[in-house]
Amino acid sequence: METVIALVLFLSILTGCAGETLTNVKSSSITPNAAQMEEAVRYTVETETCADTIQAEDGTELLVYQFEVPELEVCRADGEIVNEAETDQEEQALTAAETFNARFADWLDGSSLDVFLEAAKEELEFSRAEGLTWSPYTLELQCEVYQNDRMVSVSGTYYSNTGGAHPNTAVLSWNFDLREGNFFTPALLAADSDEFLKAVEQELNVQALQIAADADLPPEEYFWADYTDILRDWVNYAVSFDETGMTVAFSPYELACYAAGEQVFHLPYDQILPYLSEHGKRVLGISQED
């Protein structure tokens, strides 16, 4: 049962959320084109919390969930939320917001919870038949949002406890270019993507050696035996940005055993700056040019 649930979890990593809407837990706003005059728009990201407890017919708790979902809104310079565009700039901004919000819409649609509910019902019946203690399934999503005048970077942690020896955790990330109106991968920020990918790979290997040394273990024992191959593919894992630099994170099991936990690597901007294109510098807020 645990194996089946774990598979469902990662196949349904963008599972939905249907329930009570609680108070927003964090919000901030940015002005993408500060040099522009009255037609300037602002993007506001608010993290909406959705939570609910689903019970069986006899009142037994089957599933408890709480998801923090970022939502992008467009405001005018005076703070008024833009629902209908009055200018071309507002139209472009609304289109960008729709693209961003569509990526997270599945968290707000409860249809994907059905598979977890059915599994919880089966597990509850099994637990009662075997005289085992029952605990409801638990699903959580927590998000941290960083934004500058050109991009929004979201880092998320998805937690699930669906029985078995221990819960599961997955680290996630989404990076969005407000001007272009689309999500991007870090390689698109580089002047030479191959050179950039290789340089980051080398730095990750250096940091990995230090992590293993701190644990007083050789790296091939602390990490999986093929950890260098995994690090080579770093761009396809959770990559996010904040005011200090770029973070590359691996979920438990991806780079090392569960007990080792998440493996997090941080590169300050001065390390990646030589490999960025002018476009990449602007997106990350490193360049003042537009």
Short mmCIF file of C-alpha atoms in Angstrom, two decimals, residues 57-192:
data_model
loop_
_atom_site.label_atom_id
_atom_site.label_comp_id
_atom_site.label_asym_id
_atom_site.label_seq_id
_atom_site.Cartn_x
_atom_site.Cartn_y
_atom_site.Cartn_z
CA GLU A 57 -19.46 8.91 7.33
CA ASP A 58 -18.89 8.00 10.98
CA GLY A 59 -16.90 11.16 11.62
CA THR A 60 -13.44 9.58 11.48
CA GLU A 61 -10.90 11.94 9.95
CA LEU A 62 -9.65 10.60 6.62
CA LEU A 63 -7.63 13.46 5.16
CA VAL A 64 -6.27 16.72 6.54
CA TYR A 65 -4.68 19.20 4.15
CA GLN A 66 -3.35 22.73 4.07
CA PHE A 67 -1.93 24.31 0.92
CA GLU A 68 -0.33 27.73 0.56
CA VAL A 69 -0.84 28.79 -3.06
CA PRO A 70 0.71 31.94 -4.56
CA GLU A 71 -1.60 34.10 -6.65
CA LEU A 72 -0.46 36.95 -8.89
CA GLU A 73 -2.63 40.06 -9.20
CA VAL A 74 -2.19 43.21 -11.27
CA CYS A 75 -2.65 46.64 -9.69
CA ARG A 76 -2.51 50.17 -11.02
CA ALA A 77 -0.09 52.68 -9.56
CA ASP A 78 -2.77 53.85 -7.12
CA GLY A 79 -3.24 50.32 -5.78
CA GLU A 80 -6.50 49.54 -7.59
CA ILE A 81 -6.71 45.90 -8.69
CA VAL A 82 -6.96 45.53 -12.46
CA ASN A 83 -9.82 43.25 -13.48
CA GLU A 84 -10.33 44.68 -16.97
CA ALA A 85 -7.47 46.16 -18.94
CA GLU A 86 -7.66 49.79 -20.00
CA THR A 87 -4.25 49.96 -21.67
CA ASP A 88 -2.04 47.64 -23.68
CA GLN A 89 0.33 47.43 -20.72
CA GLU A 90 -2.48 46.31 -18.43
CA GLU A 91 -3.60 43.76 -21.00
CA GLN A 92 -0.10 42.32 -21.17
CA ALA A 93 0.14 42.25 -17.38
CA LEU A 94 -3.20 40.45 -17.01
CA THR A 95 -2.09 37.85 -19.54
CA ALA A 96 1.11 37.27 -17.54
CA ALA A 97 -0.90 36.92 -14.32
CA GLU A 98 -3.21 34.36 -15.95
CA THR A 99 -0.23 32.30 -17.08
CA PHE A 100 1.30 32.38 -13.61
CA ASN A 101 -1.92 31.52 -11.77
CA ALA A 102 -2.79 28.69 -14.15
CA ARG A 103 0.32 26.82 -13.02
CA PHE A 104 -1.06 26.68 -9.46
CA ALA A 105 -4.74 26.24 -10.28
CA ASP A 106 -4.63 22.47 -9.71
CA TRP A 107 -3.99 23.07 -6.03
CA LEU A 108 -7.37 24.83 -5.88
CA ASP A 109 -9.31 22.01 -7.57
CA GLY A 110 -10.29 19.21 -5.20
CA SER A 111 -10.75 16.57 -7.89
CA SER A 112 -7.19 15.29 -7.48
CA LEU A 113 -7.81 14.51 -3.83
CA ASP A 114 -10.13 11.65 -4.76
CA VAL A 115 -7.29 9.14 -5.15
CA PHE A 116 -5.97 9.99 -1.69
CA LEU A 117 -9.45 9.72 -0.16
CA GLU A 118 -10.05 6.29 -1.67
CA ALA A 119 -6.67 5.10 -0.43
CA ALA A 120 -7.37 6.52 3.03
CA LYS A 121 -10.69 4.67 3.20
CA GLU A 122 -9.01 1.38 2.29
CA GLU A 123 -6.23 1.98 4.80
CA LEU A 124 -8.76 2.81 7.53
CA GLU A 125 -10.65 -0.44 6.92
CA PHE A 126 -7.40 -2.40 6.98
CA SER A 127 -6.28 -0.72 10.22
CA ARG A 128 -9.57 -1.52 11.93
CA ALA A 129 -9.51 -5.12 10.76
CA GLU A 130 -5.96 -5.58 12.06
CA GLY A 131 -6.52 -3.63 15.26
CA LEU A 132 -3.99 -0.97 14.28
CA THR A 133 -3.93 2.67 15.28
CA TRP A 134 -5.29 4.95 12.58
CA SER A 135 -3.97 8.39 11.70
CA PRO A 136 -5.53 10.50 8.94
CA TYR A 137 -3.59 11.21 5.79
CA THR A 138 -1.91 14.62 5.90
CA LEU A 139 -0.96 16.79 2.91
CA GLU A 140 0.72 20.20 3.16
CA LEU A 141 2.23 22.71 0.78
CA GLN A 142 4.28 25.64 2.07
CA CYS A 143 5.62 28.30 -0.28
CA GLU A 144 8.12 31.13 0.02
CA VAL A 145 7.96 33.90 -2.57
CA TYR A 146 10.78 36.19 -3.69
CA GLN A 147 10.21 38.88 -6.27
CA ASN A 148 12.03 41.78 -7.83
CA ASP A 149 10.93 44.18 -10.56
CA ARG A 150 11.24 41.52 -13.26
CA MET A 151 10.58 38.07 -11.83
CA VAL A 152 8.81 35.97 -9.21
CA SER A 153 10.60 32.96 -7.74
CA VAL A 154 8.61 30.47 -5.67
CA SER A 155 10.19 27.75 -3.56
CA GLY A 156 7.82 25.16 -2.14
CA THR A 157 7.89 22.22 0.23
CA TYR A 158 5.26 19.51 -0.28
CA TYR A 159 4.75 17.24 2.72
CA SER A 160 2.63 14.09 2.82
CA ASN A 161 2.00 11.51 5.49
CA THR A 162 0.04 8.60 4.05
CA GLY A 163 1.14 5.86 6.41
CA GLY A 164 4.28 3.81 6.32
CA ALA A 165 7.54 4.23 8.18
CA HIS A 166 7.82 7.99 7.69
CA PRO A 167 6.27 10.94 5.82
CA ASN A 168 7.50 12.12 2.43
CA THR A 169 8.81 15.57 1.50
CA ALA A 170 9.34 17.06 -1.96
CA VAL A 171 11.02 20.40 -2.66
CA LEU A 172 9.57 22.32 -5.59
CA SER A 173 10.29 25.56 -7.45
CA TRP A 174 8.79 27.86 -10.05
CA ASN A 175 10.49 30.87 -11.68
CA PHE A 176 8.47 33.39 -13.68
CA ASP A 177 9.55 36.28 -15.92
CA LEU A 178 7.00 39.07 -15.47
CA ARG A 179 8.05 40.97 -18.58
CA GLU A 180 7.99 37.93 -20.88
CA GLY A 181 4.97 36.45 -19.12
CA ASN A 182 6.30 32.91 -18.88
CA PHE A 183 8.10 30.46 -16.62
CA PHE A 184 11.79 29.95 -17.26
CA THR A 185 14.60 27.57 -16.42
CA PRO A 186 17.95 28.89 -15.12
CA ALA A 187 19.73 27.91 -18.34
CA LEU A 188 17.79 30.64 -20.17
CA LEU A 189 19.59 33.27 -18.07
CA ALA A 190 23.05 32.29 -19.31
CA ALA A 191 25.18 33.78 -22.06
CA ASP A 192 26.36 30.23 -22.81
#
